[in-house]
XYZ file of C-alpha atoms in Angstrom:
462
model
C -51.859 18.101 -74.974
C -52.649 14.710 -73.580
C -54.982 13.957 -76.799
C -51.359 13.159 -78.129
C -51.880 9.740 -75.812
C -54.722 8.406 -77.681
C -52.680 7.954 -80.911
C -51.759 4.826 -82.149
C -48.623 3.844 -82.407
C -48.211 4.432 -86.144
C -49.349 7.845 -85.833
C -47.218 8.687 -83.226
C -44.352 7.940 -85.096
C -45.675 8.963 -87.945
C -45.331 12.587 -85.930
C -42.429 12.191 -84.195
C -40.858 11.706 -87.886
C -42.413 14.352 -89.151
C -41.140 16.982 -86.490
C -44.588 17.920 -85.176
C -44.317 15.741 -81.949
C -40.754 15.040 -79.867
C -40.690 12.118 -77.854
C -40.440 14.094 -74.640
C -43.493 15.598 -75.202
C -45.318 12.282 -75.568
C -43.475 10.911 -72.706
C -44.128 14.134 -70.523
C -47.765 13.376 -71.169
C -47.532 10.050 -70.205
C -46.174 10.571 -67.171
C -48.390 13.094 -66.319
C -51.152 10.218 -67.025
C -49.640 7.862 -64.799
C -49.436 10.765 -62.134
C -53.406 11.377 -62.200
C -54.356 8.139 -62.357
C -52.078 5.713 -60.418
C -53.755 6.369 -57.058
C -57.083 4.899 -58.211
C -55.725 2.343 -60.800
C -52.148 1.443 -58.910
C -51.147 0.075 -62.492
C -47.174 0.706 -62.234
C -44.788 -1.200 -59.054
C -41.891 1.494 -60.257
C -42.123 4.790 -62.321
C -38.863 5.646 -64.203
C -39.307 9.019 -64.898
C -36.192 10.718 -65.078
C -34.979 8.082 -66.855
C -37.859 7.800 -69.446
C -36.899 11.479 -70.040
C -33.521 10.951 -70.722
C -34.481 8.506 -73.275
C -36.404 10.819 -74.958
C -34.316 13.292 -75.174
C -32.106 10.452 -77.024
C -34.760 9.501 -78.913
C -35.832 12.850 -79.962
C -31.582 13.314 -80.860
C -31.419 10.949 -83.165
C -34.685 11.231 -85.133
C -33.017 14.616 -85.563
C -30.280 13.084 -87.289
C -32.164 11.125 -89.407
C -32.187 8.104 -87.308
C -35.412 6.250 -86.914
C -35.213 2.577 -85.293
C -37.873 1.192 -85.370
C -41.982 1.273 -84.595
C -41.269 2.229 -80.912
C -38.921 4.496 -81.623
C -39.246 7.275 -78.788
C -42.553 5.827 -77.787
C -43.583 5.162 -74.034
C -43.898 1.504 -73.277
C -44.088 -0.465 -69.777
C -42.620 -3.789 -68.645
C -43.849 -6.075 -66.284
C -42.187 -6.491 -62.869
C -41.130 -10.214 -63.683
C -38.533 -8.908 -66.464
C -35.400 -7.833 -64.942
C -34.438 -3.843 -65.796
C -31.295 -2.337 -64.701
C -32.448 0.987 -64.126
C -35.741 -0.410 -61.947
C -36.281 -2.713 -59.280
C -37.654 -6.392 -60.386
C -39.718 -7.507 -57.603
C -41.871 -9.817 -59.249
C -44.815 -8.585 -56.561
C -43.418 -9.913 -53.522
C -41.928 -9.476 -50.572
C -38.859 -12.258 -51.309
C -37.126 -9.668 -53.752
C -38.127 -6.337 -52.044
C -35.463 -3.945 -53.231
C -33.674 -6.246 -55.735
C -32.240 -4.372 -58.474
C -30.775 -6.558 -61.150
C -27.367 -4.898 -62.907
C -28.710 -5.998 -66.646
C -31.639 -6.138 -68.816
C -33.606 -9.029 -70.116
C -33.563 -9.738 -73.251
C -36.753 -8.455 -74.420
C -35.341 -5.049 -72.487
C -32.602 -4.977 -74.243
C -34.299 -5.258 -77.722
C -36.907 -2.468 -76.451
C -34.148 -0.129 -75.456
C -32.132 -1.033 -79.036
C -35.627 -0.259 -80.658
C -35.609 3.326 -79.397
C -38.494 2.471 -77.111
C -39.056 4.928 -73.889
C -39.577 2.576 -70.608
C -41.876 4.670 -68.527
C -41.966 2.288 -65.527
C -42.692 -1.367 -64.403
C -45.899 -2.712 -64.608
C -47.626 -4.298 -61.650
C -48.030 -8.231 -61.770
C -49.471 -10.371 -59.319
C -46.657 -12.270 -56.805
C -44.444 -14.414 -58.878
C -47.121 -14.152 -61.480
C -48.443 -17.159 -60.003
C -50.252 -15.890 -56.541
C -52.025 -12.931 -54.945
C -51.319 -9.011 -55.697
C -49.762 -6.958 -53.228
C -50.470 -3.665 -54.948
C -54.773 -3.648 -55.044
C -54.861 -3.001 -59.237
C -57.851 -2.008 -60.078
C -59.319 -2.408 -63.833
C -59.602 0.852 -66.097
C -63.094 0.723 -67.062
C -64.359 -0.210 -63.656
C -62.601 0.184 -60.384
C -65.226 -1.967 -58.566
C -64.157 -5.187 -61.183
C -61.664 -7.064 -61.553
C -58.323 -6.407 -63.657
C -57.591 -10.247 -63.639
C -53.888 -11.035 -63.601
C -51.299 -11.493 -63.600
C -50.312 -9.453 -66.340
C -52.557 -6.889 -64.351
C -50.777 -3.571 -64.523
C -49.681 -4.276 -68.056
C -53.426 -4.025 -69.481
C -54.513 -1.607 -67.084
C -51.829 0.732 -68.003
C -51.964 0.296 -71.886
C -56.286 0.969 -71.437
C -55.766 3.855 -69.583
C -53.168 5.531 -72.136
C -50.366 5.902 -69.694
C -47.928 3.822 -72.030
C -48.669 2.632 -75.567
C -48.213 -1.231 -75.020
C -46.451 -2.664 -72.356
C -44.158 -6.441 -72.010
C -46.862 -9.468 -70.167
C -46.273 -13.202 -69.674
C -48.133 -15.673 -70.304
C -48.102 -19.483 -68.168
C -52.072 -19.718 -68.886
C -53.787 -16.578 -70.223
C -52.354 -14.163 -67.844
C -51.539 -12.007 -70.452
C -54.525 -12.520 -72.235
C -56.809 -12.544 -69.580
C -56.130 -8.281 -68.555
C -56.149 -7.527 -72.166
C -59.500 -9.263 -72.787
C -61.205 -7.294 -69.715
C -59.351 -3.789 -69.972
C -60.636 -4.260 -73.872
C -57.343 -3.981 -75.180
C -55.430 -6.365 -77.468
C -52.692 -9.014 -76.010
C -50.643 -11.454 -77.943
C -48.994 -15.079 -76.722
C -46.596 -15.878 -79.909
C -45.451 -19.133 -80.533
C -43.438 -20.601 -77.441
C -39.503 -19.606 -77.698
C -40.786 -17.036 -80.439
C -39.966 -14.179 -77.512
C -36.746 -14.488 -75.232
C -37.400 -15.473 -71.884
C -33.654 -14.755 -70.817
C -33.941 -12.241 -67.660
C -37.428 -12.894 -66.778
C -38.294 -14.597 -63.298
C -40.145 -18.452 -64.257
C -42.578 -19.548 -63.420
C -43.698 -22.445 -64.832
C -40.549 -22.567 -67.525
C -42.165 -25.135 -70.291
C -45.310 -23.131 -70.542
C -43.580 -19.530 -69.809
C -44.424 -17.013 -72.999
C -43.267 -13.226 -73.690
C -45.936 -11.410 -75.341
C -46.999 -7.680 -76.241
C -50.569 -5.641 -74.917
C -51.200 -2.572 -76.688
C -54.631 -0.965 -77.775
C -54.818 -1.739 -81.272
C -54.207 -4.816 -83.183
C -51.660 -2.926 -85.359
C -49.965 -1.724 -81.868
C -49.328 -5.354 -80.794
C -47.686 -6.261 -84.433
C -45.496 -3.810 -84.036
C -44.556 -4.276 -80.041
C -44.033 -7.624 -81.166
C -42.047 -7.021 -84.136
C -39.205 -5.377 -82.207
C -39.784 -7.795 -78.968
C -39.312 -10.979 -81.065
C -36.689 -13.382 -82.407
C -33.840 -15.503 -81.781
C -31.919 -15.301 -78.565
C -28.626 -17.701 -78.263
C -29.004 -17.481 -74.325
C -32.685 -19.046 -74.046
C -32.536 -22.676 -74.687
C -35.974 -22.623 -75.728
C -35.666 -20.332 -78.015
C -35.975 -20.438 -82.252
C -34.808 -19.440 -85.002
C -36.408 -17.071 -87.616
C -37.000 -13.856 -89.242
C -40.164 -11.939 -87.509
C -41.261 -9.072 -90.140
C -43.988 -6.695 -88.893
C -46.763 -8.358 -90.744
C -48.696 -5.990 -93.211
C -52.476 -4.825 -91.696
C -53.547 -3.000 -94.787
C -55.937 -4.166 -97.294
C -56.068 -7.532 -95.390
C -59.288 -9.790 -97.587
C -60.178 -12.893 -95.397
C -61.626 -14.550 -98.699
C -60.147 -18.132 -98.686
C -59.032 -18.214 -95.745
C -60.116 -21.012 -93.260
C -61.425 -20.448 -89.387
C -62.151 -23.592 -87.391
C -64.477 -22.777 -84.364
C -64.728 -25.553 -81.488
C -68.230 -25.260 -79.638
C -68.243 -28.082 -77.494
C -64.915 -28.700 -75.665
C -62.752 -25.446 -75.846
C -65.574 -23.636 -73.895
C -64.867 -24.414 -70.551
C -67.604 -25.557 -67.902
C -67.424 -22.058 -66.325
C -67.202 -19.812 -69.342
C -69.616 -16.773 -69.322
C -72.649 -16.913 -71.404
C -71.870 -13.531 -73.143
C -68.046 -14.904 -73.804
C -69.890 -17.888 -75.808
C -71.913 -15.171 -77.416
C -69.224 -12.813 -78.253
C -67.169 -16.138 -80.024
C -70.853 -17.222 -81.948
C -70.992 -13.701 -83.155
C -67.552 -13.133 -84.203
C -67.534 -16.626 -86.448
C -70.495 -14.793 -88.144
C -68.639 -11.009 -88.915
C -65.455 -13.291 -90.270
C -67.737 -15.257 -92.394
C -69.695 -12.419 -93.639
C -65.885 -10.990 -94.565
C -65.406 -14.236 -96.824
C -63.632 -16.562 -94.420
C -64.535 -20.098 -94.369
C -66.001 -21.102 -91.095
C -65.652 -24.323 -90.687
C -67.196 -26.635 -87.548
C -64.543 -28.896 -85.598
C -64.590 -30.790 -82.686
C -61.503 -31.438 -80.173
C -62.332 -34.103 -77.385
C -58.973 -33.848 -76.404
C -58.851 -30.113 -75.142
C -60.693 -31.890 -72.098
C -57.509 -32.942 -70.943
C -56.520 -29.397 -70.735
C -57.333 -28.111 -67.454
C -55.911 -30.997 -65.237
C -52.772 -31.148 -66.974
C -51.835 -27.555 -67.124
C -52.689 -27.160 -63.254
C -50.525 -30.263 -62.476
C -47.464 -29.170 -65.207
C -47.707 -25.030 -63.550
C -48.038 -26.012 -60.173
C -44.961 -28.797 -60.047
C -42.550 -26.581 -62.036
C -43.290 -23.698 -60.054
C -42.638 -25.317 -56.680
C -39.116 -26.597 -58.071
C -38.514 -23.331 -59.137
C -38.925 -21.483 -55.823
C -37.906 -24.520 -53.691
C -34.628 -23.073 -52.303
C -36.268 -19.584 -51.419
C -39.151 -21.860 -49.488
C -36.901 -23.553 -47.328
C -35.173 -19.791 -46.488
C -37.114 -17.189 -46.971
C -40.968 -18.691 -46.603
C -43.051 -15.872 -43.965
C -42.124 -13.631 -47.208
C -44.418 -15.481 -49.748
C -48.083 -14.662 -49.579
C -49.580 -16.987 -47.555
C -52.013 -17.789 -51.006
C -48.703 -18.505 -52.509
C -46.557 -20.433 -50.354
C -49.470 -22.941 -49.794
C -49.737 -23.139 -53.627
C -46.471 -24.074 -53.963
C -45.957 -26.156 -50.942
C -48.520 -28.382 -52.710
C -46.674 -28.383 -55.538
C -43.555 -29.872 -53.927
C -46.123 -32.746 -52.740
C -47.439 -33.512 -56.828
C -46.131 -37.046 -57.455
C -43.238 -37.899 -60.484
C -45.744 -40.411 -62.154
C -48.752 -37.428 -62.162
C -46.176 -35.086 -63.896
C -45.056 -37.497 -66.131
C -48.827 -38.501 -66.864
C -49.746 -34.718 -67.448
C -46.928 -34.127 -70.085
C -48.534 -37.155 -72.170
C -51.657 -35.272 -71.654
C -50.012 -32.103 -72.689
C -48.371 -34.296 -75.565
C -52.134 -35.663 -76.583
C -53.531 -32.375 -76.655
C -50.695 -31.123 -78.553
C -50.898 -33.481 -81.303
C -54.960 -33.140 -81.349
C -54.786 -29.358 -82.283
C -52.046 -29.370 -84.467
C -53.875 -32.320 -86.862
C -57.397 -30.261 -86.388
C -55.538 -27.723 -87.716
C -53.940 -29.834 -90.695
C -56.918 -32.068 -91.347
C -58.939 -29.168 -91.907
C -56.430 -26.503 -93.614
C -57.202 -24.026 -90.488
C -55.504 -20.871 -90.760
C -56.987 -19.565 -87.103
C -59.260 -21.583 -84.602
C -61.825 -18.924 -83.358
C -62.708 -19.181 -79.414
C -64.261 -17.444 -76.618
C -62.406 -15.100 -74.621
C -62.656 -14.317 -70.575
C -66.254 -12.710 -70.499
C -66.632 -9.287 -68.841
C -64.565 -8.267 -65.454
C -66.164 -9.512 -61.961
C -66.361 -7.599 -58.956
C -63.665 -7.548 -57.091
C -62.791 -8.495 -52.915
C -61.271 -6.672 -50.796
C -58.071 -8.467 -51.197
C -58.268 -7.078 -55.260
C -57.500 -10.963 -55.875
C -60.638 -12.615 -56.337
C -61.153 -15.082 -59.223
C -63.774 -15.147 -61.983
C -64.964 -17.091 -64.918
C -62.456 -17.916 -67.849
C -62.345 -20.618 -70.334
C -59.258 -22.235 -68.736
C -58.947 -24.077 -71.976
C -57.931 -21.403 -73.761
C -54.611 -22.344 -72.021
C -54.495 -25.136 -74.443
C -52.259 -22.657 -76.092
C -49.854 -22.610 -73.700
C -49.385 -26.525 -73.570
C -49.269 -26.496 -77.159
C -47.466 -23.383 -77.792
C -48.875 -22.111 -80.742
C -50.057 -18.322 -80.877
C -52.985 -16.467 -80.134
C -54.182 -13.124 -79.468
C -57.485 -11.913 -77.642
C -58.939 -8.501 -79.353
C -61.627 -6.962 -78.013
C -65.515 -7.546 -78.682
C -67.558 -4.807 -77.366
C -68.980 -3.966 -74.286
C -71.749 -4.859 -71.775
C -74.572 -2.791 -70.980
C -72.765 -0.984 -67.657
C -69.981 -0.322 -70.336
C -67.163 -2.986 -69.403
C -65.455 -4.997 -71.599
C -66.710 -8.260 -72.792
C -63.558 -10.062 -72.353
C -62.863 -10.280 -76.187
C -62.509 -13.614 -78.354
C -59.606 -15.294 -78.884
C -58.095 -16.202 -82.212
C -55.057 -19.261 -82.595
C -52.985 -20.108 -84.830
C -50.611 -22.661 -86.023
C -46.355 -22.494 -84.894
C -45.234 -19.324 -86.319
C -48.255 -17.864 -87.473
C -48.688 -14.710 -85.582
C -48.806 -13.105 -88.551
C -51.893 -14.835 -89.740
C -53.961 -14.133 -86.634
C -53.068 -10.717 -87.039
C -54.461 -10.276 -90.045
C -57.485 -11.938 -89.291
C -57.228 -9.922 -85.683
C -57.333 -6.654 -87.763
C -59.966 -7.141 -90.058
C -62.010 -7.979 -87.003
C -61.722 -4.720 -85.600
C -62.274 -2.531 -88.052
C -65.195 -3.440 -88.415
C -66.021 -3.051 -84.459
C -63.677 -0.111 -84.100
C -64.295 -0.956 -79.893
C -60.495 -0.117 -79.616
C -62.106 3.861 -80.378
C -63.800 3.655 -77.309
C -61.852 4.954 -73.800
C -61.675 4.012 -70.410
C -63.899 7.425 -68.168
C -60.786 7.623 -66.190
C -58.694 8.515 -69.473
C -61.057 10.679 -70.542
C -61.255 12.373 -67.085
C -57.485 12.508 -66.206
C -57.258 15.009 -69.915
């Protein structure tokens, strides 16, 4: 029965159309996934399952009467526990909104729901997606490594086939980060591309929505139904967002700009750098152009970033400091007590950083005709402390993406020799072009197929 949980999302539809699978069945399975492996993994903060049912039982309803509405249509998806759900507790990891139940859905919910989609639970995330976990995630391949954050529970849960693809955020790779060391697939779209109406800031001007899922086709459709305008975000835009076509995708023509010597960061692992060197080779070998560029400016990243996050997320929780402090982490209340201390003038000087860096990528990416910039992604999982917060090695300047807010998606790239994820490589693009990076994303991966590979605990919990 549970075999049903390692289709992808097409062909779970494709079933559930067809009248060989209902949508309680696959959610039935999925919950009896999370049941088996949530006390080693500890992937979800809330499990709806009574409600997921009920969904189902909708879903199943209407496909009955012909209605189909969309890709996620009676398929099990999760939602990290910074997005506000009526039906679930949004407690954003922390103490400060124990019990908090919001009475409406965020936007992205509400599209999800509208899409037919099953919510199976909330995902865990680490405290204000900024600090320390409560709940010890651990990461599906390895429960001795890390599962990064603080998207954590998102890519755990979507590796270990207890949902199908699950809602993350991104402020500077924490969506990305899980994906790329559960070896599953995450996407950052273009900033204001996803609504960010309903879910709890952090750092509001570099705050992005994005999908996880398995397979690259999984995230394009996740973020086909996610996606689009939304009159009650200021920040966000206008625009149709088709689900880009995967098939047949030829890479002959098309142009991919790799960076070697400032988007690696000063602590990026060796086999991330290797990964990114031998994935410019497979795209080139597939007819795309690869085409040497060089970015001083991405040096800027790293300081700026830390100085924009940190400031905006201290003026963001500065009323709940001043009231409800012994409740943060202690991690996290000194993080953003030092925020509060971050001068105007350094704020103002980071933005023209951010500005700088902004303007650097965008005319690398016009200079050259660049439809994707290829980079490395976060290098395999470390072992984690006690505390199931300990950091590790990332090319923090893949959060150039985040100042900038174009796209990008991290796809996996194999596996090490103790069989855990290499961290994958990352792929941007320019404003809008999600679509692009997805097709380059998918021709990547068929020819590694590493999204065919699953986690022992899947395979163990049957």
């Amino acid at each position: 029965m549970n075999e049903i949980l390692d289709f992808s999302i097409a062909e779970a539809l494709r079933e559930l159309v067809a009248g060989n699978l209902s949508s309680v069945e696959l959610t039935t399975a999925a919950l009896s996934r999370i049941e088996r492996t949530e006390p080693i993994l500890h992937a979800y903060a809330a499990v709806a399952a009574e409600a997921a049912l009920s969904a189902a039982r909708m879903a199943d309803d209407e496909l009955r009467h012909g209605l189909c509405r969309g890709p996620l249509h009676g398929i099990p998806v999760g939602v990290k526990d910074v997005v506000c759900t009526r039906n679930l507790p949004t407690e954003a990891g922390s103490a400060v909104l124990k019990g908090v139940q919001p009475n409406f859905d965020a936007t992205v919910v509400e599209r999800l729901r509208h899409g037919g989609a099953v919510l199976v639970g909330k995902t865990v995330t680490s405290e204000f997606a900024f600090g320390p976990r409560i709940i010890p995630t651990r990461n599906a391949w390895a429960q001795d490594r890390t599962p990064s954050g603080s998207s954590s529970g998102s890519a755990v849960s979507v590796a270990a086939r207890s949902c199908f693809a699950a809602v993350a955020t991104d402020t500077a790779g924490s969506l990305r980060s899980p994906a790329g060391v559960n070896g599953v697939v995450g996407l950052k779209p273009t900033f204001g591309r996803v609504s960010t109406w309903g879910v709890i800031p952090m750092s509001p001007s570099l705050d992005h929505v994005g999908p996880i899922a398995r397979t690259v086709a999984d995230c394009a459709a996740a973020y086909s139904v996610i996606a689009g305008f939304d009159q009650r975000d200021p920040c966000s835009i206008e625009g149709d967002v088709p689900l880009p076509c995967l098939e047949n995708v030829r890479l002959d023509g098309l142009r991919v700009g790799v960076e070697r010597t400032h988007l690696p960061g000063p602590t990026t692992h060796p086999l991330a750098l290797n990964a990114a060197v031998e994935a410019a080779a497979v795209l080139q070998q597939l007819g795309a152009a690869v085409v040497e560029v060089k970015i001083p400016e991405l040096e800027w990243v790293d300081p700026s970033l830390l100085t924009i996050k940190t400031a905006e997320a201290s003026a963001g929780h500065s009323a709940r400091l001043v009231t409800d402090a012994a409740n943060y982490q202690q991690r996290t209340r000194v993080m953003l007590q030092a925020g509060a201390m971050i001068p105007a003038v350094r704020h103002v000087q980071a933005q023209q950083a951010r500005k700088l860096v902004t303007d650097a990528v965008r005319e690398t990416f016009r200079r050259h005709r660049l439809d994707a910039l290829l980079g490395p992604g976060w290098g395999p999982p470390s072992s984690m402390s006690d505390d199931a917060s300990v950091p590790f090695t990332h090319p923090l300047r893949s959060s150039a993406v985040n100042l900038t807010g174009m796209p990008a998606v991290n796809v996996p790239c194999g596996f090490t020799e103790d069989g855990v994820p290499l961290g994958g490589i990352e792929l941007w693009g320019r404003p809008r072009g999600e679509g692009m990076i997805l097709r380059i994303a998918a021709v990547y991966e068929r020819v590694g197929r590493w999204h065919r590979r699953v986690p022992p605990i899947a395979q163990e919990a049957g």
